[in-house]
Short mmCIF file of C-alpha atoms in Angstrom, two decimals:
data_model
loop_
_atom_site.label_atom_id
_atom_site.label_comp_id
_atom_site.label_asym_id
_atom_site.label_seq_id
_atom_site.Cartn_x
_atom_site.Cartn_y
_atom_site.Cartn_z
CA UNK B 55 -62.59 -31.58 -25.04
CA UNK B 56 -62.79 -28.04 -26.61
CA UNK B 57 -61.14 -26.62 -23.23
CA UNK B 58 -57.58 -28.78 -24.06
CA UNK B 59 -56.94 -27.03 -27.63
CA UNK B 60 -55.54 -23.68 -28.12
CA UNK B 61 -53.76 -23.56 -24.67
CA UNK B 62 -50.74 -22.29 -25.45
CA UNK B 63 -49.32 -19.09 -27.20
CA UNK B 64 -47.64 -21.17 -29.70
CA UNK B 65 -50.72 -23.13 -30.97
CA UNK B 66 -52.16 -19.59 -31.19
CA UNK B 67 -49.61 -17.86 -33.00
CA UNK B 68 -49.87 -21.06 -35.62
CA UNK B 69 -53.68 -20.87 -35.98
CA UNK B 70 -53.35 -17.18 -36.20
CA UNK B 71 -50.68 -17.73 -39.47
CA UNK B 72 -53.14 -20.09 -40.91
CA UNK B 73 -55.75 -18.13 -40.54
CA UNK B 74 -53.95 -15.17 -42.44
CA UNK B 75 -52.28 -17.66 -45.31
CA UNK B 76 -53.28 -20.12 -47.72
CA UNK B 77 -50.26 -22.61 -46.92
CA UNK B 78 -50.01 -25.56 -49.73
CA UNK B 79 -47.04 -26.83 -48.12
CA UNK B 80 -45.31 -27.32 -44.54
CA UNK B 81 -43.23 -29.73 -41.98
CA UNK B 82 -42.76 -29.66 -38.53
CA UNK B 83 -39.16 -30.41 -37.20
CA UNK B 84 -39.18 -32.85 -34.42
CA UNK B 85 -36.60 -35.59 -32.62
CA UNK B 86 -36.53 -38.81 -30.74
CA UNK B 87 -36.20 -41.09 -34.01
CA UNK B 88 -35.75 -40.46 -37.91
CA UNK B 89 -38.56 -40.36 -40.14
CA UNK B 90 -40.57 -38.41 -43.11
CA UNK B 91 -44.29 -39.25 -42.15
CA UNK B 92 -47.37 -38.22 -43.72
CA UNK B 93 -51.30 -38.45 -43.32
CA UNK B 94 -52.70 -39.75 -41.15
CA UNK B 95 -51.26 -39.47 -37.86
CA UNK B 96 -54.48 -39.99 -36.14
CA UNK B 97 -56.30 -43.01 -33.78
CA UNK B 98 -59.60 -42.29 -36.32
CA UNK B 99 -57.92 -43.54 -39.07
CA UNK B 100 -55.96 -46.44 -37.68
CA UNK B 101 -57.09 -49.69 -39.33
CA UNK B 102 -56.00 -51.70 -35.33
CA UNK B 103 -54.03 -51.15 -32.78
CA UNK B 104 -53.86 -49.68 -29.50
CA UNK B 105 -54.63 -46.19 -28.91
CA UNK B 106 -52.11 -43.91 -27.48
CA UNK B 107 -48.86 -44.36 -29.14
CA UNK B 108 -49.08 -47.38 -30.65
CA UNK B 109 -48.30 -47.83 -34.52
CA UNK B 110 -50.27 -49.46 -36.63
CA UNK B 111 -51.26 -49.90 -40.30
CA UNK B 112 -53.26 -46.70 -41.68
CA UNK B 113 -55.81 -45.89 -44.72
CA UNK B 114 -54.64 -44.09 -47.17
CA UNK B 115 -55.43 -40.20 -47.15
CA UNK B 116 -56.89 -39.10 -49.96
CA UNK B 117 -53.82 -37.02 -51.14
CA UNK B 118 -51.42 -40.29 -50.07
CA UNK B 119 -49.90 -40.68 -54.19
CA UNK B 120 -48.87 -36.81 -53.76
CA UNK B 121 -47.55 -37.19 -50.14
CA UNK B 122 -45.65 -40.81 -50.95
CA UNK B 123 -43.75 -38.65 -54.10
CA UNK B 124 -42.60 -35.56 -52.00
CA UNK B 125 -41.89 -37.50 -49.10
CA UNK B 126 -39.38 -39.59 -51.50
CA UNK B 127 -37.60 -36.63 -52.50
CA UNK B 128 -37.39 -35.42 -49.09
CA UNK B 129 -35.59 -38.26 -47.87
CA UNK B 130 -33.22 -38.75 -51.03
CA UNK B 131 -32.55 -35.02 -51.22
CA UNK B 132 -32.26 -35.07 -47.60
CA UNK B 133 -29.56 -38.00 -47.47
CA UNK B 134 -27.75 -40.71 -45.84
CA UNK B 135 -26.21 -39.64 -42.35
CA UNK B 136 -23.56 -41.65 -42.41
CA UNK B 137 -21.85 -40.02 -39.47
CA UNK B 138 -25.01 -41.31 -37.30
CA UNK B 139 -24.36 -44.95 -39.22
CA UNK B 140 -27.89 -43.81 -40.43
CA UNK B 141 -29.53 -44.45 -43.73
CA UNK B 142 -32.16 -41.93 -45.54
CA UNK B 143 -35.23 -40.84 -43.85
CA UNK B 144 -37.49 -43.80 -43.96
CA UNK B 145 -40.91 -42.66 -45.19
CA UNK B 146 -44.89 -43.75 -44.24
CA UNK B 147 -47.69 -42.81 -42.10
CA UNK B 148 -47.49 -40.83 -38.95
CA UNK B 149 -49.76 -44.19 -37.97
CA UNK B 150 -47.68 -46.66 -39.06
CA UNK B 151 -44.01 -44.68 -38.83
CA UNK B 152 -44.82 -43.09 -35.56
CA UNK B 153 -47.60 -43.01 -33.50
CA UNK B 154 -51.29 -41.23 -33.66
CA UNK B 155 -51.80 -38.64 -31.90
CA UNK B 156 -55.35 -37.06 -31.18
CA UNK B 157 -55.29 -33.23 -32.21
CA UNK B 158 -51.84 -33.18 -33.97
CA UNK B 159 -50.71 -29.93 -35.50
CA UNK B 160 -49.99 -32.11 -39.05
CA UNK B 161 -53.60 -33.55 -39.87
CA UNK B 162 -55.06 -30.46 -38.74
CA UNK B 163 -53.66 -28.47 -41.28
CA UNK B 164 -54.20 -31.06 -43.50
CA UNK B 165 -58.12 -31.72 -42.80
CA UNK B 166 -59.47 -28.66 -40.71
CA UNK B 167 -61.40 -27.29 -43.44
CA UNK B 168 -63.18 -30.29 -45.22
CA UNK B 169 -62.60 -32.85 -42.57
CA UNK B 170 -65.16 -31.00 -40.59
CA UNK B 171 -66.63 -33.79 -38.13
CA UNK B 172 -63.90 -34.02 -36.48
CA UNK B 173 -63.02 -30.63 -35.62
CA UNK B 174 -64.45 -28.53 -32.71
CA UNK B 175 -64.20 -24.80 -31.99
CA UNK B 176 -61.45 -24.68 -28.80
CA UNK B 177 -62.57 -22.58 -25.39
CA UNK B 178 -59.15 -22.90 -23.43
CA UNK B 179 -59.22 -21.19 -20.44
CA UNK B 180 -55.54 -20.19 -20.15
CA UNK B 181 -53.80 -16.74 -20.53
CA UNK B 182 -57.13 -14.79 -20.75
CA UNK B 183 -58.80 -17.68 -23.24
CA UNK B 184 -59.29 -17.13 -27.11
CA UNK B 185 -62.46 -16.38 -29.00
CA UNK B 186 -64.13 -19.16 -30.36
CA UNK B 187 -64.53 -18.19 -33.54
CA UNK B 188 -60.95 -18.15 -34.00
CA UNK B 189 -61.32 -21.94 -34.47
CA UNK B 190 -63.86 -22.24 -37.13
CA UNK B 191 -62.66 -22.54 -40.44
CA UNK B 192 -63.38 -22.17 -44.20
CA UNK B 193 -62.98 -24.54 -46.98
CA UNK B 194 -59.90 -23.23 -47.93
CA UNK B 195 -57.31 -22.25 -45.23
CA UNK B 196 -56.45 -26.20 -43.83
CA UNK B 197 -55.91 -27.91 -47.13
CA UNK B 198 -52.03 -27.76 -46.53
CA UNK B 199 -50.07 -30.71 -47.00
CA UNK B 200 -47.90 -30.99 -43.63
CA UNK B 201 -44.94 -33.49 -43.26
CA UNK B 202 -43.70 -34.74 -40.02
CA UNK B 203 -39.85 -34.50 -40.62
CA UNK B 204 -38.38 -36.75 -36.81
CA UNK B 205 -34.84 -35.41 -37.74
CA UNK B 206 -32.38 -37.68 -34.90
CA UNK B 207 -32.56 -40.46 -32.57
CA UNK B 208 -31.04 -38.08 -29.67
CA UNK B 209 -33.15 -35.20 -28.84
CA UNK B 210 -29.68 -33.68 -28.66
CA UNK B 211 -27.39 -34.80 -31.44
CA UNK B 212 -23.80 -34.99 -30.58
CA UNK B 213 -21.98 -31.82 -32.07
CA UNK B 214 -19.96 -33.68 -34.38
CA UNK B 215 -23.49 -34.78 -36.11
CA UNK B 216 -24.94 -31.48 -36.51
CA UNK B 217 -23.07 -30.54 -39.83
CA UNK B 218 -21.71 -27.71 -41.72
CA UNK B 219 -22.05 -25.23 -44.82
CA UNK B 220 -19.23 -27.65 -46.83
CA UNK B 221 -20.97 -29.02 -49.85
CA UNK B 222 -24.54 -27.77 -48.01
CA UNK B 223 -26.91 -28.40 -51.23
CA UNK B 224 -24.73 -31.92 -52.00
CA UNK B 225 -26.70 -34.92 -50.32
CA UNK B 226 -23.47 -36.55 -50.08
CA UNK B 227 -21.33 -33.36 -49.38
CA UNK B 228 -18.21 -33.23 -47.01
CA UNK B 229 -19.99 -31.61 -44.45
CA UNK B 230 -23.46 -33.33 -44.08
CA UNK B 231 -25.10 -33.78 -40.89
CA UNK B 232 -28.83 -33.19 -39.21
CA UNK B 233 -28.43 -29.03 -40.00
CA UNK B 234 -27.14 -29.56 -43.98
CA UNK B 235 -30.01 -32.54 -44.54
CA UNK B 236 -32.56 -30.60 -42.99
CA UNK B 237 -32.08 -27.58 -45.19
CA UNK B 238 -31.67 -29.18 -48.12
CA UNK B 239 -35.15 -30.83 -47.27
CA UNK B 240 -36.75 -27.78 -46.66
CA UNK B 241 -35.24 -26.31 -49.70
CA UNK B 242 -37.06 -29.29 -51.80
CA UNK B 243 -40.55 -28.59 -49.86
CA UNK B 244 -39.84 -24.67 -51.28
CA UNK B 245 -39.21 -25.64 -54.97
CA UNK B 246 -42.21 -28.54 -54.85
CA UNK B 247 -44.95 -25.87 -53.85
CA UNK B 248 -45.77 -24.29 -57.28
CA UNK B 249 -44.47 -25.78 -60.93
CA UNK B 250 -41.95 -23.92 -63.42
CA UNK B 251 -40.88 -24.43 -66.40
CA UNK B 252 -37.40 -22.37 -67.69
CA UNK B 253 -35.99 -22.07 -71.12
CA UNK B 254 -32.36 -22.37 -70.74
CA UNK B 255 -30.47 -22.43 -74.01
CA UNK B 256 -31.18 -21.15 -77.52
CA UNK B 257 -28.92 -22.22 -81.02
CA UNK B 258 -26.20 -23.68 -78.34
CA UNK B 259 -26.46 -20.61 -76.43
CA UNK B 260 -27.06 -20.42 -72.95
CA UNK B 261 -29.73 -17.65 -71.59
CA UNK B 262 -29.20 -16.34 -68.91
CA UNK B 263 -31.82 -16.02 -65.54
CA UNK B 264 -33.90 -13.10 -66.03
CA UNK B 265 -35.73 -13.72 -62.22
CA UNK B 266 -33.36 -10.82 -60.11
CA UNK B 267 -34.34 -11.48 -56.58
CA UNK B 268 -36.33 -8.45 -54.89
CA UNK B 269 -36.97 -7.07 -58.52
CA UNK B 270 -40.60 -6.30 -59.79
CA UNK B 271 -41.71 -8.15 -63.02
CA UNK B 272 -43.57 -5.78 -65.39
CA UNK B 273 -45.81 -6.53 -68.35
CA UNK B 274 -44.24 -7.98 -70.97
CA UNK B 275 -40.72 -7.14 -69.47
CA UNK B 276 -39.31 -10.81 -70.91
CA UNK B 277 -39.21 -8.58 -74.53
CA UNK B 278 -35.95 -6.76 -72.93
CA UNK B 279 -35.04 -9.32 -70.19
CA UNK B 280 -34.73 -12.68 -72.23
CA UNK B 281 -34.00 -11.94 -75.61
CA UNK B 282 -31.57 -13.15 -78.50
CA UNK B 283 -31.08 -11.77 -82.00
CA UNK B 284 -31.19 -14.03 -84.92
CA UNK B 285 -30.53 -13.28 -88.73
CA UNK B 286 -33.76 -13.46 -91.38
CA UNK B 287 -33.33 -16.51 -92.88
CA UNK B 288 -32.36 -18.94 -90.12
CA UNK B 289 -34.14 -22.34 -90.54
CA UNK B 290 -34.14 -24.73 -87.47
CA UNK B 291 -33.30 -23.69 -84.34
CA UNK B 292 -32.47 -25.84 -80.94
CA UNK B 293 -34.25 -24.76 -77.46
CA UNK B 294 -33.45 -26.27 -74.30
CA UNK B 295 -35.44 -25.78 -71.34
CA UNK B 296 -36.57 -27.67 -68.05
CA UNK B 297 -39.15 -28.26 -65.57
CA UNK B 298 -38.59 -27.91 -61.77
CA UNK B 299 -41.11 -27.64 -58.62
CA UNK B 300 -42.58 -30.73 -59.90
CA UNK B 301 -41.94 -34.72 -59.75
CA UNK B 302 -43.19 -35.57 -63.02
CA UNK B 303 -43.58 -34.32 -66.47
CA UNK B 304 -46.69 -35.71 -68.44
CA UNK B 305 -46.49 -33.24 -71.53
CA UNK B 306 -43.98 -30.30 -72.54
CA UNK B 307 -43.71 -28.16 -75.56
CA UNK B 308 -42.56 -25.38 -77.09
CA UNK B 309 -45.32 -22.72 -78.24
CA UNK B 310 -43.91 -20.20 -81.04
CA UNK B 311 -45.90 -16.88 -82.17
CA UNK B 312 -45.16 -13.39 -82.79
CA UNK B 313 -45.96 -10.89 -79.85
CA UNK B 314 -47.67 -8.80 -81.73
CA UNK B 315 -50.47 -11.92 -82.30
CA UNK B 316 -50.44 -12.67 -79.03
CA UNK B 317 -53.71 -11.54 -76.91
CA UNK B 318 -51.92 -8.93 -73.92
CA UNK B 319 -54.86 -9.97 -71.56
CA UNK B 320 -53.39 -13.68 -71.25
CA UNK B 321 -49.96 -13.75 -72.34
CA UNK B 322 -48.56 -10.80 -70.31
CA UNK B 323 -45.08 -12.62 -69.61
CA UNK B 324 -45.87 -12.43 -65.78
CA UNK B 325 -48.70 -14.68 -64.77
CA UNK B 326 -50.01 -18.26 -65.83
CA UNK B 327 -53.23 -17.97 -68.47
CA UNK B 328 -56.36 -20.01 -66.84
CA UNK B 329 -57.97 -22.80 -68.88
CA UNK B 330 -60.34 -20.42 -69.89
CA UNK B 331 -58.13 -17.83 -71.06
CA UNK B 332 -56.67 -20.29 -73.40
CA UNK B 333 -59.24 -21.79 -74.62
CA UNK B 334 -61.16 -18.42 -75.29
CA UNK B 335 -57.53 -17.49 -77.18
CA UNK B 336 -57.37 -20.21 -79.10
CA UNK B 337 -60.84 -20.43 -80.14
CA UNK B 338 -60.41 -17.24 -82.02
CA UNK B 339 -57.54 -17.78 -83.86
CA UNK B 340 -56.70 -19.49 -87.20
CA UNK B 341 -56.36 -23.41 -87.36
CA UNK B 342 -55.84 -22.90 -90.96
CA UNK B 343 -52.56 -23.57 -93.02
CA UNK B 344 -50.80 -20.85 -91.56
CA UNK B 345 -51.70 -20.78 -87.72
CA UNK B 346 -50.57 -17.24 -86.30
CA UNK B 347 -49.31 -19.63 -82.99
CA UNK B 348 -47.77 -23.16 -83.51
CA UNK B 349 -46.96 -26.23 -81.01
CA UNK B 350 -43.75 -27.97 -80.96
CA UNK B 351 -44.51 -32.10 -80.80
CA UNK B 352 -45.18 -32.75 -77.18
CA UNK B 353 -42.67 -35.09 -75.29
CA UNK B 354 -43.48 -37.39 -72.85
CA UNK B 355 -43.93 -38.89 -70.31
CA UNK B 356 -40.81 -37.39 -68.28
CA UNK B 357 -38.73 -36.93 -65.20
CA UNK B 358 -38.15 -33.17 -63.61
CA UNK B 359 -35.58 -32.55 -61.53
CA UNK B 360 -36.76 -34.01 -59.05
CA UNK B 361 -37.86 -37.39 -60.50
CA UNK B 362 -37.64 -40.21 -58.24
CA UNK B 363 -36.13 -42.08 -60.79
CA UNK B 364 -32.89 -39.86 -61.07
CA UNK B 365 -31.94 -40.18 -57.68
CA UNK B 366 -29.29 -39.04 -55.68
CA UNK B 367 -25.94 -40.94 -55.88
CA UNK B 368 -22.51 -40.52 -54.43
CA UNK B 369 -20.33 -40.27 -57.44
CA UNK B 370 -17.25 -41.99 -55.02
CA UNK B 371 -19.22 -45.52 -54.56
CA UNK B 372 -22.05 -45.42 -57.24
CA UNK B 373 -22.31 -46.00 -60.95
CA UNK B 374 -22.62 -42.84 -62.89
CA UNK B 375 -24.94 -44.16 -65.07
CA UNK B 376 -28.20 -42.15 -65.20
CA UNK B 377 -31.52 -43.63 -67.16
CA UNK B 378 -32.50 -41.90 -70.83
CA UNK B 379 -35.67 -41.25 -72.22
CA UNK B 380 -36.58 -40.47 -75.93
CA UNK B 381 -37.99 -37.58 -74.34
CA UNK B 382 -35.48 -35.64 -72.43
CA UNK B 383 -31.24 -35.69 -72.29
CA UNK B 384 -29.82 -35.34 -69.06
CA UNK B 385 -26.76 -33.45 -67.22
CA UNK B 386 -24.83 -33.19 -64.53
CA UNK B 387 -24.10 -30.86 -62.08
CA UNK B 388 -22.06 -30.55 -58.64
CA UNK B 389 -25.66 -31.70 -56.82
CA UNK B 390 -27.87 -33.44 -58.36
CA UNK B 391 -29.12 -34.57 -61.97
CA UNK B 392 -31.43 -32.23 -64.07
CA UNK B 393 -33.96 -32.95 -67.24
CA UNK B 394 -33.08 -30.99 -69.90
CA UNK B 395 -35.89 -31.02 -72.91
CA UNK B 396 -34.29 -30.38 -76.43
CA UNK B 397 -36.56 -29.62 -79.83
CA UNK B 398 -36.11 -27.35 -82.79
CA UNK B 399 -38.35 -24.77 -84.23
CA UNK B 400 -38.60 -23.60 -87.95
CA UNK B 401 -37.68 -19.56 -87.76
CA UNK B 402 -37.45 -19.62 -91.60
CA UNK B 403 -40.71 -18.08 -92.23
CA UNK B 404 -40.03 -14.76 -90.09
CA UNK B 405 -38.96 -11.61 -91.48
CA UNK B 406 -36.83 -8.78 -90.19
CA UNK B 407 -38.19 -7.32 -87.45
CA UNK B 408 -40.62 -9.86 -86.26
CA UNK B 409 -40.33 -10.33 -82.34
CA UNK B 410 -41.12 -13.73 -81.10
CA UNK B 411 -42.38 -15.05 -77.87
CA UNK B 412 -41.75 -18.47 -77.07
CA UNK B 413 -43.27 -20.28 -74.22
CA UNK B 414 -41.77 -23.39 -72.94
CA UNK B 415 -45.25 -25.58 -71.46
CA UNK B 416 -45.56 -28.27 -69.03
CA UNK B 417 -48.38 -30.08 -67.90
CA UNK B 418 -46.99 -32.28 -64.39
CA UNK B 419 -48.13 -34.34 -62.17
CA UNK B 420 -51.39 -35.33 -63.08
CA UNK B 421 -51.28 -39.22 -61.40
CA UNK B 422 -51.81 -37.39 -58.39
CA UNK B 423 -55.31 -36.59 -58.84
CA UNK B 424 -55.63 -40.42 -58.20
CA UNK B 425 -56.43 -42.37 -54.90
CA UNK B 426 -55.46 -45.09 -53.36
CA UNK B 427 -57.45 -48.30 -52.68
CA UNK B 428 -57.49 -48.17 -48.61
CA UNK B 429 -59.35 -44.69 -48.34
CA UNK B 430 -61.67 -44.29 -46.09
CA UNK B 431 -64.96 -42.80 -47.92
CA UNK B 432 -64.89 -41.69 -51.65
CA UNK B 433 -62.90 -38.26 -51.26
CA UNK B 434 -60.51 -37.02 -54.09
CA UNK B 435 -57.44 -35.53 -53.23
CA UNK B 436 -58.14 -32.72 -51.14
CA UNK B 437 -54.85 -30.43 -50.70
CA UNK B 438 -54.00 -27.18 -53.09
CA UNK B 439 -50.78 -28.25 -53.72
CA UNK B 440 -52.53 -31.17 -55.79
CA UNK B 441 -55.36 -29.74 -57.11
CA UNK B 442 -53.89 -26.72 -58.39
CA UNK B 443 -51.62 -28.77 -60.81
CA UNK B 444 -54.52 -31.34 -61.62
CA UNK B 445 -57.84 -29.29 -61.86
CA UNK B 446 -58.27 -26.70 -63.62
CA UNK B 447 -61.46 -25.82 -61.86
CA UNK B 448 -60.25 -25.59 -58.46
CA UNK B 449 -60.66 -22.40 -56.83
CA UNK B 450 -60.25 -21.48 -53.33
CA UNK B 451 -59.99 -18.37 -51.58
CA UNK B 452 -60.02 -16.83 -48.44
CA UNK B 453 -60.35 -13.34 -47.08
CA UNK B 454 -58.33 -12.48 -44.12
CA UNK B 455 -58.91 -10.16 -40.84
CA UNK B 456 -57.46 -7.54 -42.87
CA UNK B 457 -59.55 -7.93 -45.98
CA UNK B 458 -56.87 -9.48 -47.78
CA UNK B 459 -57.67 -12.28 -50.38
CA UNK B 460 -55.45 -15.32 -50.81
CA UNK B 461 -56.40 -17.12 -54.06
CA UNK B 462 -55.38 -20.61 -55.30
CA UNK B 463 -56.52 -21.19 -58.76
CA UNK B 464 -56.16 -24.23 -60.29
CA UNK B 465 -54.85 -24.77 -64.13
CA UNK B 466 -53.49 -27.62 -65.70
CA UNK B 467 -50.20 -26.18 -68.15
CA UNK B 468 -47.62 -24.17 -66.46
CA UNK B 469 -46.42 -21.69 -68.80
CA UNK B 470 -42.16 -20.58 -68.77
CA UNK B 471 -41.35 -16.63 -68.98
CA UNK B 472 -41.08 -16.15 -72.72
CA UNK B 473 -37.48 -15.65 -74.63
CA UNK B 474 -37.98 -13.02 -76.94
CA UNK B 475 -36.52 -14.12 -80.60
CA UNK B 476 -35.46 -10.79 -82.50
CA UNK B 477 -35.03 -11.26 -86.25
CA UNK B 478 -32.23 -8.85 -87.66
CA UNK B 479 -30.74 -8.45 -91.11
CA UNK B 480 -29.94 -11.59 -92.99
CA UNK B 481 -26.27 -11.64 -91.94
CA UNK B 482 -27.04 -9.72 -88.78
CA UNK B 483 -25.42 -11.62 -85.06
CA UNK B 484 -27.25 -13.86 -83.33
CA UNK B 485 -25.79 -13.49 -79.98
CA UNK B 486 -27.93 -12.75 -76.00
CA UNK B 487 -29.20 -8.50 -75.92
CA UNK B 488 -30.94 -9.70 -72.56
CA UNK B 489 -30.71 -6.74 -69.62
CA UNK B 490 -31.41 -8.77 -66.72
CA UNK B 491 -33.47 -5.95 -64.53
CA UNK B 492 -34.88 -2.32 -65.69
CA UNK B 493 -32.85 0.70 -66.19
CA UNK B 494 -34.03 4.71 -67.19
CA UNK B 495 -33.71 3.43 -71.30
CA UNK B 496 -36.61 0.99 -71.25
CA UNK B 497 -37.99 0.81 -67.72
CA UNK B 498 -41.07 3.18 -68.08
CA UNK B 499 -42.17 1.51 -71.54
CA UNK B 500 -43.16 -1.48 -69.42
CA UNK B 501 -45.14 -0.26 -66.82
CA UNK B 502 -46.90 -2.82 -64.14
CA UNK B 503 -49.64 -4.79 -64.52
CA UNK B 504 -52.35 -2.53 -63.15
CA UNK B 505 -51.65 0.19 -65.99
CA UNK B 506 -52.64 -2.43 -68.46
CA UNK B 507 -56.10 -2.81 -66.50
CA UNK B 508 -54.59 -6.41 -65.79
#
């Protein structure tokens, strides 16, 4: 019934952020049980069962090996409330978890815009009603994967369960409860949306964070922000880095050139290269005996941080023991576990001078461009958030009421922001020069983006 949508000025105000966004990822906060629940939540795509609220056993979405992952790491990130004599977020279907509902806020974002049979343009009659077109959608906007987050039993949790800032990003912290768990959760959904990879050590020497919150990123800034010196001469040298906003790491390497050999247009130090950038790039440069870029050896297959395999334990009752692979070491930290990939690189062939870029490269996630058996019709994963890790022909893009365009591109290797290897004099220091944000020295010699005709 088109005159039972869009009733209220909260449904607006949602359709009206959609409208204006390209959101990959979301969750609605609700209570009356404890649950992570994904697509679908609806009576079309219950396999039996009584419709209303009645659970039963689902298909599959399309983007269900993407939404099983996350929703894993929101629940072990999340954490045992053992205050409630709870256990972690159990995870499934809004079907099979909870209940379908017809219309629900989380498989609308999810389907609106390529699930269009079953949407209708809304003609609600209350405060003044609400244009039409309002509800009719491109293919881009609702491709947003949504979780259903049914944070405690009791609509209103007892005060003692509610939680404090103690130990807040610690799953097992002193003071967990529904608040802690919940922002910890969100704080996973934030760091999921878009991969990164981060170079974190250089020789045994840890670089420091160029990102400074709030701070512009100009072209090529990395060659002041993240730099170390090294003498002419050194042979092998040990880089660390890792990958985060990810579950998986298929491939990651290490790719070493000088700047100067490095095309402007696609390694600017800001924004990712498309596939056809690099493949243009590396089509026109030597594969000879003396490539002007080289490739570490790949590792993998991997864990990120957030690999379901690391888990979450509580160091007072559970083994400290944490799984090894060839490919990555592993450390430890007040919260949680973290991959850490190690290789050398051969600097011996640089000269005084030289300035090096290297790029720390991940490629992640690519088993969820699969599908599982129990979909219903032959459609490929359909959200953003997958397809712009897994295609790199995926483009969508929407214009908004302001003449804004939101743009998800799709690419397959993530690339880090560059450290900058400085050769110096053979018995020169090798020691961090990094200035972690622009000052009047160096600030107008890297002007943004736009000056570059970028």
């Amino acid at each position: 019934d088109p005159t039972m949508c869009m009733r209220t000025v909260a449904a607006r105000t949602v359709n009206e952020l959609f409208r204006q966004h390209l959101f990959q990822m979301a969750s609605t906060f609700h209570g009356g049980m404890e649950a992570v629940a994904y697509e679908w939540g609806a009576p079309s795509f219950q396999l039996s069962g009584k419709f209303p609220q009645s659970s039963a056993e689902s298909y599959a979405a399309p983007d269900s090996i993407s939404q099983k992952q996350i929703s894993r790491i929101y629940s072990s990130f999340g954490g045992k409330l053992e205050k409630n004599g709870g256990d972690m977020y159990p995870i499934g279907t809004m079907n099979e978890l909870v209940y379908p509902v017809a219309g629900g806020m989380e498989d609308w974002s999810y389907a609106a815009s390529w699930d269009t049979d079953r949407v209708v343009q809304c003609t609600p009659s209350t405060y003044g009603g609400y244009p039409a077109e309002k509800t009719s959608y491109g293919s881009s906007s609702l491709r947003t994967f949504n979780a259903l987050v049914e944070t405690s039993n009791e609509k209103t949790p007892y005060e003692e369960d509610v939680g404090t800032d103690e130990d807040l990003l610690t799953p097992w912290g002193a003071g967990n409860g529904h608040i802690p768990r919940n922002i910890r959760l969100s704080l996973a959904l934030i760091d999921l949306v878009e991969p990164y990879v981060q170079i974190l050590d250089a020789a045994g020497r840890e670089i420091r964070d160029d990102v400074v919150p709030l701070s512009p990123r100009h072209y090529r800034s990395a060659m002041k922000t993240k730099v170390m010196t090294v003498p002419e001469g050194t042979g092998n040298t040990t880089i660390g880095w890792t990958v985060g906003g990810a579950i998986s790491v298929d491939s990651t390497a290490l790719m070493v050139g000088k700047w100067e050999d490095l095309d402007g247009t696609v390694f600017d130090g800001v924004s990712q290269p498309t596939k056809q950038q690099l493949d243009d790039y590396f089509a026109s440069v030597s594969h000879g005996n003396d490539p002007i870029v080289s490739f570490s050896e790949a590792q993998g297959p991997g864990p990120t941080r957030w690999n379901e395999r690391l888990g979450y334990y509580d160091p007072v009752t559970t083994s400290h023991t944490i799984p090894t692979t060839s490919a990555s070491s592993y450390r430890e930290d007040a919260s949680l576990a973290e991959a850490v990939y190690r290789t050398q690189i051969d600097l011996s062939n640089f000269v005084e001078g030289d300035r090096i870029a290297v790029h720390a490269i991940a490629r992640v996630d690519q088993s969820w461009a699969g599908r599982e058996d129990n979909v219903l019709g032959s459609l490929r994963p359909q959200t953003n958030v997958v397809n712009a890790r897994t295609d790199p022909d995926w483009r969508q893009e929407e214009v908004t009421d302001e003449g804004i365009h939101k743009v998800v591109q799709g690419r397959l290797d993530w690339f880090s922001i560059p450290l900058t290897i400085e050769v110096v004099a053979p018995r020169g220091p090798m020691l961090e020069t990094s200035v972690r944000s622009p000052n009047e020295e160096w600030a107008a010699d890297f002007v943004p983006l736009s000056s570059h005709g970028l």
